[in-house]
PDB file of C-alpha atoms in Angstrom:
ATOM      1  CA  UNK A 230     168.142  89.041 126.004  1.00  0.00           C
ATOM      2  CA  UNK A 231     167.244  87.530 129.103  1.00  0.00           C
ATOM      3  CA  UNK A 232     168.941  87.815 132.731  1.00  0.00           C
ATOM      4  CA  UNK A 233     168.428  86.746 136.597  1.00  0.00           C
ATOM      5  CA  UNK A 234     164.644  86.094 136.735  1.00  0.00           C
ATOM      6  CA  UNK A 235     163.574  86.567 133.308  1.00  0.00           C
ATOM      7  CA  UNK A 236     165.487  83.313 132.143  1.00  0.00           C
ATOM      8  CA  UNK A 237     163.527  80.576 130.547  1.00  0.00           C
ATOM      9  CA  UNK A 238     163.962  76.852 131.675  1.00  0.00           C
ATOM     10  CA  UNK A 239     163.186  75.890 128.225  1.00  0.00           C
ATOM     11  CA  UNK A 240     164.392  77.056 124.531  1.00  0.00           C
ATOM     12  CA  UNK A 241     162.175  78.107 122.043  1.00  0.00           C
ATOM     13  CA  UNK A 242     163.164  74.758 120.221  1.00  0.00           C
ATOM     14  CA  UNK A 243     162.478  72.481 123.134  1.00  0.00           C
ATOM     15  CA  UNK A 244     158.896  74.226 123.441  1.00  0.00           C
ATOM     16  CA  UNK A 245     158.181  73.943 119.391  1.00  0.00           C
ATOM     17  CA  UNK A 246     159.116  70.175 119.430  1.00  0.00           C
ATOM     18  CA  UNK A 247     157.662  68.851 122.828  1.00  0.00           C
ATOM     19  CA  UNK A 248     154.251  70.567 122.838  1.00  0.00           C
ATOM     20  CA  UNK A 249     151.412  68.786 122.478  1.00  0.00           C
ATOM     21  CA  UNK A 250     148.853  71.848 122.832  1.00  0.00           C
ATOM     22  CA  UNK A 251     145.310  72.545 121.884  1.00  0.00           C
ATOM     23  CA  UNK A 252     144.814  72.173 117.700  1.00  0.00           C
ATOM     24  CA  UNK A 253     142.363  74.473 117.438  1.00  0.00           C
ATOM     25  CA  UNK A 254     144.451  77.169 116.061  1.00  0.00           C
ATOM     26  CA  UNK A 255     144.260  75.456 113.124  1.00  0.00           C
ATOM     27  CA  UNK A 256     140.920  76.075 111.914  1.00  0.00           C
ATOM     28  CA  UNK A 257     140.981  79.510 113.262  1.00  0.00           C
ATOM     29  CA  UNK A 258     141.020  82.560 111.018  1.00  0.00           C
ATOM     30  CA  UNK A 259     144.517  83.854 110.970  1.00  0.00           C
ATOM     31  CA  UNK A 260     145.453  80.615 110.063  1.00  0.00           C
ATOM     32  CA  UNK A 261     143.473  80.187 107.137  1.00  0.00           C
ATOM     33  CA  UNK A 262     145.095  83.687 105.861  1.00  0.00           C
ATOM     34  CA  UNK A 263     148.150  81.462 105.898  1.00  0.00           C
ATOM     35  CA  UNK A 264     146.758  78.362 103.915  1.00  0.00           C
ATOM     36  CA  UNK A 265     145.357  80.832 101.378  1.00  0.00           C
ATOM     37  CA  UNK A 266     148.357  82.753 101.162  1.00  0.00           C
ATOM     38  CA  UNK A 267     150.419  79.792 100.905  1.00  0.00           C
ATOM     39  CA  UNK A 268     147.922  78.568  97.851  1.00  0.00           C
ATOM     40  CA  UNK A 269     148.330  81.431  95.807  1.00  0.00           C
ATOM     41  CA  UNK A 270     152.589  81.117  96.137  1.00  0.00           C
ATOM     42  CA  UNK A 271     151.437  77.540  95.167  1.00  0.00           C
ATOM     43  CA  UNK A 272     149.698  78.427  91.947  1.00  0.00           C
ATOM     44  CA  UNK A 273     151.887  81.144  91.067  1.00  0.00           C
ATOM     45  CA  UNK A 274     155.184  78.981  91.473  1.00  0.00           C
ATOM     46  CA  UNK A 275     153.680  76.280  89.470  1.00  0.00           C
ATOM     47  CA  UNK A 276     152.071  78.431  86.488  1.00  0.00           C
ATOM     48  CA  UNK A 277     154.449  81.670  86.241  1.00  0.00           C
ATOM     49  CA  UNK A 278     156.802  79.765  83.421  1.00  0.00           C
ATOM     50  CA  UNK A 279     153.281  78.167  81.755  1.00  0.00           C
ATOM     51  CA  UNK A 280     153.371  80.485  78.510  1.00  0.00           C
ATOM     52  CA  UNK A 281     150.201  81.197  76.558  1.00  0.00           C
ATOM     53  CA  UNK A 282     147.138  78.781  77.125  1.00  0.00           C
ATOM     54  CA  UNK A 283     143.337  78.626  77.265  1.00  0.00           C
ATOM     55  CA  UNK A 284     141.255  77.435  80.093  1.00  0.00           C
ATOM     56  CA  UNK A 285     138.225  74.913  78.880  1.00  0.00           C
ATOM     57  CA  UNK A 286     135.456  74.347  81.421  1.00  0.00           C
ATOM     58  CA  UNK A 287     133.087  71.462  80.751  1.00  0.00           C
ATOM     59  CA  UNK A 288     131.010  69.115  82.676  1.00  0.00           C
ATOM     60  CA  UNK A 289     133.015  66.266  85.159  1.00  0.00           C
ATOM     61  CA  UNK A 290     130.180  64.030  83.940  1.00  0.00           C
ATOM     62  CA  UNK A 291     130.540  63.711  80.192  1.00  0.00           C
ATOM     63  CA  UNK A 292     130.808  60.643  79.056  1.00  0.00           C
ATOM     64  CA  UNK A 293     133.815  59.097  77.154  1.00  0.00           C
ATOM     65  CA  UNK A 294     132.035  57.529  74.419  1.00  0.00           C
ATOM     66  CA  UNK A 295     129.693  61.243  73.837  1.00  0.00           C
ATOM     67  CA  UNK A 296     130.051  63.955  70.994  1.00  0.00           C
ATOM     68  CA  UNK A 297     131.046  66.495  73.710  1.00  0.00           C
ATOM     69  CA  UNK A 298     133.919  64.400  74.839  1.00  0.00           C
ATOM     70  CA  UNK A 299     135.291  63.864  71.634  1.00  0.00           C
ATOM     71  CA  UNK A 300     134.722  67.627  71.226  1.00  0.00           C
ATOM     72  CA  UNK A 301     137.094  68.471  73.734  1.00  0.00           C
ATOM     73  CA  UNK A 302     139.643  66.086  72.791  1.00  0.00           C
ATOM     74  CA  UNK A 303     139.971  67.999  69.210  1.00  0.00           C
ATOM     75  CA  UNK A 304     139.499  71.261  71.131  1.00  0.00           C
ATOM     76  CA  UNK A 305     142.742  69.944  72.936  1.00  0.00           C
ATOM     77  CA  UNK A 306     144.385  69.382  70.456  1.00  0.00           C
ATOM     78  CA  UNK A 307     143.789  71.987  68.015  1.00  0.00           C
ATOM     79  CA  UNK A 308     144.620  74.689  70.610  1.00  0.00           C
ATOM     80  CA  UNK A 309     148.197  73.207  70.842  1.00  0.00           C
ATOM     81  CA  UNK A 310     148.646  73.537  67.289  1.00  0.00           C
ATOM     82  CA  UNK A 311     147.678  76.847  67.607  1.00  0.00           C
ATOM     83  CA  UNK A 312     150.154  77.130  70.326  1.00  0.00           C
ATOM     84  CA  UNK A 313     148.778  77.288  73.341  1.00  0.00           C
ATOM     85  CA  UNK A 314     148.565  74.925  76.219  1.00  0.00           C
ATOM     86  CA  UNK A 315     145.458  73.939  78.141  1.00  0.00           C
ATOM     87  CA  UNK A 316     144.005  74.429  81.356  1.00  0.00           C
ATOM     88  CA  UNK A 317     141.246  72.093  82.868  1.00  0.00           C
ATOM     89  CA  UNK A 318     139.974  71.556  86.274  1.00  0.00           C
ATOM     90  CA  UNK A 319     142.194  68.856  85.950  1.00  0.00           C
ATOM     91  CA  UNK A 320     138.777  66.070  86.195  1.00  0.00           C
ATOM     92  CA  UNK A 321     137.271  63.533  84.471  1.00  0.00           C
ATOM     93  CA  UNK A 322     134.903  63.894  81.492  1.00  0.00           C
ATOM     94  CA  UNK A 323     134.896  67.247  79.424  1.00  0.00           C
ATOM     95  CA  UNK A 324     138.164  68.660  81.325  1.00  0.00           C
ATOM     96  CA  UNK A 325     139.660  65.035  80.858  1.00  0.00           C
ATOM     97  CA  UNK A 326     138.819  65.377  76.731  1.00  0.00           C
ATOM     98  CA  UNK A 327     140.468  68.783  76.784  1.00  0.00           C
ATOM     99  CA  UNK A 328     143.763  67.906  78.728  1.00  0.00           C
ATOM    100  CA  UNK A 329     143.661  64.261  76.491  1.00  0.00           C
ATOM    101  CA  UNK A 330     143.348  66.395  73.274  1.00  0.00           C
ATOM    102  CA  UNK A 331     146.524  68.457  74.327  1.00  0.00           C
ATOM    103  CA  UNK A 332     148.582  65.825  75.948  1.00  0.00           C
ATOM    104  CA  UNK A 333     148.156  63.439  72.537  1.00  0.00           C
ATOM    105  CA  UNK A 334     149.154  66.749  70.554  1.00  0.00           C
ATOM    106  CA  UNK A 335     152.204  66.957  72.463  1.00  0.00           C
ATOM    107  CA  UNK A 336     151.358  70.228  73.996  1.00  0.00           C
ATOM    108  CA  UNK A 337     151.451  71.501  77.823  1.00  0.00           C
ATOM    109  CA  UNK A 338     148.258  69.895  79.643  1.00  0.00           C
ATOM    110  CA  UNK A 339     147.458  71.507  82.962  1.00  0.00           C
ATOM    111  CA  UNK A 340     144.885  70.586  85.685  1.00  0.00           C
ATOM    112  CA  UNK A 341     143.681  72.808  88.152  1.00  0.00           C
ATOM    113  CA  UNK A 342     141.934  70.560  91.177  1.00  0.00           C
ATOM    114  CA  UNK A 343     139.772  71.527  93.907  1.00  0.00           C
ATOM    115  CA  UNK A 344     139.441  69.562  97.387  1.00  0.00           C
ATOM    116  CA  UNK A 345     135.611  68.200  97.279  1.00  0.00           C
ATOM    117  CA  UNK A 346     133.779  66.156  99.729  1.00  0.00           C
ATOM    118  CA  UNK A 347     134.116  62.740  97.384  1.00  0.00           C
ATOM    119  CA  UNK A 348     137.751  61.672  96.097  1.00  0.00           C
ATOM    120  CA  UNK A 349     138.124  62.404  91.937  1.00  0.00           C
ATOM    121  CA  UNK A 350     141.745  63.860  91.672  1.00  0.00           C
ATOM    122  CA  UNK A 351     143.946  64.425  88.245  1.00  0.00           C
ATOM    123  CA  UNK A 352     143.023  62.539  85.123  1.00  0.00           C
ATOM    124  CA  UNK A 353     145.649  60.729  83.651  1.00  0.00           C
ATOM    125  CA  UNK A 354     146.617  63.379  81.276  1.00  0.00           C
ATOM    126  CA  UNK A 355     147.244  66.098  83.129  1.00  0.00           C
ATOM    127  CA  UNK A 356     151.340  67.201  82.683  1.00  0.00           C
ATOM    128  CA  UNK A 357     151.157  70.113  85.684  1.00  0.00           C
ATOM    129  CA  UNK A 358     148.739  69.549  87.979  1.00  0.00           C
ATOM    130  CA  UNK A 359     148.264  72.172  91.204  1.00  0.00           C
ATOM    131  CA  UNK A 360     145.441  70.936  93.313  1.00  0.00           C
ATOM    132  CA  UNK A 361     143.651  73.825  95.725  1.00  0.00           C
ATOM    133  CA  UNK A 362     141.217  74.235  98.639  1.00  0.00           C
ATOM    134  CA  UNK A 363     139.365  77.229  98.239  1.00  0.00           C
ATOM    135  CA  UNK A 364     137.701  77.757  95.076  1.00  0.00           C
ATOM    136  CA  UNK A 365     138.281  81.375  94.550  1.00  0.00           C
ATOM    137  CA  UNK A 366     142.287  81.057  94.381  1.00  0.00           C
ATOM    138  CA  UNK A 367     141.906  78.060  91.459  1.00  0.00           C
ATOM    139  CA  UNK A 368     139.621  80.783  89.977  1.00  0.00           C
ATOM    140  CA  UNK A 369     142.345  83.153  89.944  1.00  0.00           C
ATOM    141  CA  UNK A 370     144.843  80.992  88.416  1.00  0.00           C
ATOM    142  CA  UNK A 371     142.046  80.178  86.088  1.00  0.00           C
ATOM    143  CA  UNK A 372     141.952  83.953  84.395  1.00  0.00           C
ATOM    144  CA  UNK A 373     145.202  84.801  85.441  1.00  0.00           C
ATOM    145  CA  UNK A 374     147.336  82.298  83.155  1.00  0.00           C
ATOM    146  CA  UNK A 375     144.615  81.829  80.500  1.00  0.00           C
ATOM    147  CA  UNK A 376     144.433  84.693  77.799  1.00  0.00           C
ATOM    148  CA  UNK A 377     141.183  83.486  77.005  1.00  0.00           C
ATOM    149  CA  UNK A 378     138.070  80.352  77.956  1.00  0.00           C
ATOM    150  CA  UNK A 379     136.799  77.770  75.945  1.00  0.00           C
ATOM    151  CA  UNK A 380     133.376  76.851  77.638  1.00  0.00           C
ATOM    152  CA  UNK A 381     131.839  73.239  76.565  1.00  0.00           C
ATOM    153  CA  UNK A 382     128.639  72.078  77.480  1.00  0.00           C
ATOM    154  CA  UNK A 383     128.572  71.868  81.348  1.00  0.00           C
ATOM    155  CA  UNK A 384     126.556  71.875  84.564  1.00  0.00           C
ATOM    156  CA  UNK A 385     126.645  74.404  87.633  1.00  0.00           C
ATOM    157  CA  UNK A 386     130.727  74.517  88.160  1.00  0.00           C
ATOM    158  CA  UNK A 387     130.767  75.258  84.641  1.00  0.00           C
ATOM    159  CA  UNK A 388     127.837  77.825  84.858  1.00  0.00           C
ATOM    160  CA  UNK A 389     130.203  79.509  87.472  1.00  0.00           C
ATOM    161  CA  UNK A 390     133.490  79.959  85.791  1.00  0.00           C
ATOM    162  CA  UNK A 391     131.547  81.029  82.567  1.00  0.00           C
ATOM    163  CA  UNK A 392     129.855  84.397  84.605  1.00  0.00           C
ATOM    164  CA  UNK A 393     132.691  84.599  86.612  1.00  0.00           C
ATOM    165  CA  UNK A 394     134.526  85.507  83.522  1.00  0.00           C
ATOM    166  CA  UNK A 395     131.639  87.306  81.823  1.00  0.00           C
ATOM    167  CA  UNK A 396     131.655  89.206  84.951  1.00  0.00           C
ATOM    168  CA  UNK A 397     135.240  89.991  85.384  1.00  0.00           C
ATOM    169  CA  UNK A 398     135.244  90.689  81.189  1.00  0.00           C
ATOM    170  CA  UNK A 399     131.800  93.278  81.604  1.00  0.00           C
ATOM    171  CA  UNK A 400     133.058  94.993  84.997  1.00  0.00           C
ATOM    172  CA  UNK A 401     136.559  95.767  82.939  1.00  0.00           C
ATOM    173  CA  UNK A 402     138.455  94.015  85.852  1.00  0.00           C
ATOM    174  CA  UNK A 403     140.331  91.865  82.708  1.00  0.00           C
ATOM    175  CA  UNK A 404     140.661  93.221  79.189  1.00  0.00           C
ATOM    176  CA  UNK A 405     140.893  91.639  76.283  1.00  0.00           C
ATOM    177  CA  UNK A 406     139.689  88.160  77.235  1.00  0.00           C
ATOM    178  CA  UNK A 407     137.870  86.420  74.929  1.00  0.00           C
ATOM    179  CA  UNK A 408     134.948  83.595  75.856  1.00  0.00           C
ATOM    180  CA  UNK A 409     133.547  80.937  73.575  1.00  0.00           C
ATOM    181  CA  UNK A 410     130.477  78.770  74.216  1.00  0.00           C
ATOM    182  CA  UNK A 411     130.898  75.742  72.450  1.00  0.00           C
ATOM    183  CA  UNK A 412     127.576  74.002  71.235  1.00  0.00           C
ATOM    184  CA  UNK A 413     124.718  76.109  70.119  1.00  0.00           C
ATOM    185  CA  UNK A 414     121.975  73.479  71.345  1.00  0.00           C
ATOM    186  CA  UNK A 415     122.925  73.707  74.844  1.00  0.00           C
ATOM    187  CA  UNK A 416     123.894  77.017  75.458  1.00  0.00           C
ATOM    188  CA  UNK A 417     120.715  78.146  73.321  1.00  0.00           C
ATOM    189  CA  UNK A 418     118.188  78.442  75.508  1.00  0.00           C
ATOM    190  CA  UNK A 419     120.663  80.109  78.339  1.00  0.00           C
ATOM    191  CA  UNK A 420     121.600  82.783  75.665  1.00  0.00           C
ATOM    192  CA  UNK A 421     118.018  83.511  74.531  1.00  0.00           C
ATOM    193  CA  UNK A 422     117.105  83.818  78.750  1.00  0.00           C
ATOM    194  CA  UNK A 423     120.195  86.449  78.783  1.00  0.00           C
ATOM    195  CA  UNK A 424     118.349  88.142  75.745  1.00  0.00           C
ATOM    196  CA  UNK A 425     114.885  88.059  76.277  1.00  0.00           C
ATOM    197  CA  UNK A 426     114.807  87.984  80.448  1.00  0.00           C
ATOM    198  CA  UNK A 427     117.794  90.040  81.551  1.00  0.00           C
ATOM    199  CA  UNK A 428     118.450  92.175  78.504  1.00  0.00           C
ATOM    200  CA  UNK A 429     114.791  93.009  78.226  1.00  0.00           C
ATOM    201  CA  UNK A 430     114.047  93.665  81.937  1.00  0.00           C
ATOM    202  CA  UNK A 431     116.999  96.073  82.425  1.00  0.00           C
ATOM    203  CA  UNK A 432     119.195  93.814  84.207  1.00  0.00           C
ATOM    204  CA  UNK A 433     122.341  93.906  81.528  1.00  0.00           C
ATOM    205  CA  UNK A 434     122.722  95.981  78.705  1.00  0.00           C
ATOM    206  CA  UNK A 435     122.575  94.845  74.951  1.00  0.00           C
ATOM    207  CA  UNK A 436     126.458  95.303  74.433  1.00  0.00           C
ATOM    208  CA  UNK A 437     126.762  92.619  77.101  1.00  0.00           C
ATOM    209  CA  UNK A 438     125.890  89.737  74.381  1.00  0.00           C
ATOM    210  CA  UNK A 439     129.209  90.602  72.753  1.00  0.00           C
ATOM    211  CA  UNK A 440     130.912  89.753  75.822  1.00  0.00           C
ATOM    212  CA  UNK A 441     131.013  86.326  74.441  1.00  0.00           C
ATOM    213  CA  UNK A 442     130.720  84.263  71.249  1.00  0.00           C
ATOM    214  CA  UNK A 443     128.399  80.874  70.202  1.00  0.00           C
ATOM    215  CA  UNK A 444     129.465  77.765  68.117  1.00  0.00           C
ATOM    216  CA  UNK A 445     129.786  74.552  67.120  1.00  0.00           C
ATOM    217  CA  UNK A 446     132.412  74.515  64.540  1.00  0.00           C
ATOM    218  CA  UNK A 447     136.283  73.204  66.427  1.00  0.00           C
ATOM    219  CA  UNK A 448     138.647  75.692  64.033  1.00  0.00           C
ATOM    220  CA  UNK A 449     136.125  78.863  64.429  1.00  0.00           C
ATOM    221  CA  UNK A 450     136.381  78.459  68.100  1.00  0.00           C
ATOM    222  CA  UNK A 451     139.556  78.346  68.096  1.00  0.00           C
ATOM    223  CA  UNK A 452     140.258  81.482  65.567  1.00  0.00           C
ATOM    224  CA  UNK A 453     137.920  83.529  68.191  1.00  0.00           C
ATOM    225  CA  UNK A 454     139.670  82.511  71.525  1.00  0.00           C
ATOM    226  CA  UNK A 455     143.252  83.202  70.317  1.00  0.00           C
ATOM    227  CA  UNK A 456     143.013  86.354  67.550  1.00  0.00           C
ATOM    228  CA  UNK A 457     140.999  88.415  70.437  1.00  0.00           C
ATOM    229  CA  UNK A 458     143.653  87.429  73.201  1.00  0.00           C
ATOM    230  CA  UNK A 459     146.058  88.944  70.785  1.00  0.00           C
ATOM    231  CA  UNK A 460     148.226  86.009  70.336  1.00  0.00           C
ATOM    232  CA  UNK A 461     147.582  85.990  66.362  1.00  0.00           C
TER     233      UNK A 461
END
C-alpha cells in the first residue's frame, strides 16, 4: 500500500511495457541461473513420459555412404525391437544413422541439440527434439532418460560423453548403467592406452576396464546395453 507521498505516477505495468532500459542484465549471472533453470524444466517436460531408451553418441561427420553409418542405422533399429527408443544429439552423421534406424523401425527417435557457433540443427528423423545451450544440462538429460549408451566410432564430443559416463558409472554417482563401444578397430588403441598408460601408472584401477564393454557384432551390443540396465 501506498499513500500521500509515497504514491507512484506510474503502475508497475506501465513501467514493464514502456521501458526501454539498459540490456545488460541479460548476460549477467543471475540471469543465466534463470536460462539454465528454465532448460532443465525444458528437458524434463519434454523427456519425463519418454519410457526406456538408449543414448548413442557417434561422430557428426560420418559419412552416409560409410560402414559406421549404416552401423547406426541397424543399431537404431534393433534397439526398438528390443524396445527401447533412441537418443542422439539429434545431428547429422552417426547420431543421424541412429535416430534413422529407430524412426524406420517405427520406434521413438529423440534428438538432443546443442547451440554451436555454425548452424546444423535436427536431422530429419528426429520425432522429439529439445535443443539446449549449455552443454552440461543436454548431458544430464543424456544419463538421466537413457538406462544405458551405445558409443560408435566418434571424435572429441563423443570422447566426452563416453568418460563422462565412465566417470559418473566409476564414481557410483549412476548405478547400473551399462556402456558399449562399438567397433574394436577404433576404440582399440584408446582401450589398450587405458590399459597399458593409466592402469599401469596408477591412475585407474584394473576393475575400471569392466566399466565398459568392446564390439563389433549389432545383436551382442545390444544384449549388453539392455540385460545390464535391467530391462531384460
Amino acid at each position: 500500500m501506498r499513500r500521500r507521498g509515497q504514491m507512484q505516477p506510474t503502475t508497475t505495468d506501465q513501467r514493464l511495457l514502456d521501458t526501454q532500459g539498459p540490456s545488460d542484465w541479460v548476460h549477467q549471472d543471475p540471469w543465466r541461473v534463470m536460462r539454465i533453470q528454465s532448460e532443465f524444466v525444458e528437458g524434463f517436460g519434454a523427456l519425463a513420459e519418454l519410457g526406456p531408451a538408449i543414448s548413442v553418441f557417434g561422430s557428426a561427420r560420418t559419412p552416409e555412404d560409410s560402414p559406421d553409418y549404416a552401423a547406426g542405422v541397424r543399431l537404431g533399429k534393433a534397439l526398438v525391437g528390443a524396445g527401447f527408443g533412441v537418443i542422439t544429439g539429434g545431428g547429422p552423421g552417426a547420431m543421424e544413422a541412429a535416430n534413422r534406424g529407430a524412426c524406420e523401425a517405427g520406434g521413438v527417435s529423440v534428438g538432443l541439440g546443442i547451440e554451436l557457433p555454425y548452424e546444423q540443427g535436427f536431422n530429419r528423423f528426429v520425432d522429439i527434439g529439445v535443443n539446449f545451450r549449455y552443454f552440461f544440462v543436454r548431458k544430464t538429460m543424456f544419463v538421466k532418460y537413457a538406462q544405458g549408451f551405445i558409443v560408435l566410432p566418434g571424435g572429441f564430443g563423443t570422447l566426452d560423453e563416453l568418460f563422462e559416463a565412465l566417470t559418473l558409472v566409476q564414481t557410483q554417482k549412476v548405478t547400473r548403467f551399462p556402456i558399449v563401444l562399438f567397433g574394436t578397430e577404433y576404440w582399440k588403441g584408446l582401450v589398450d592406452w587405458v590399459r597399458g598408460t593409466v592402469i599401469a601408472e596408477g591412475k585407474a584401477s584394473g576393475k575400471d576396464l569392466e566399466l565398459f564393454h568392446l564390439t563389433d557384432d549389432i545383436d551382442e551390443a545390444v544384449t549388453l546395453v539392455t540385460k545390464e540396465s535391467g530391462a531384460l
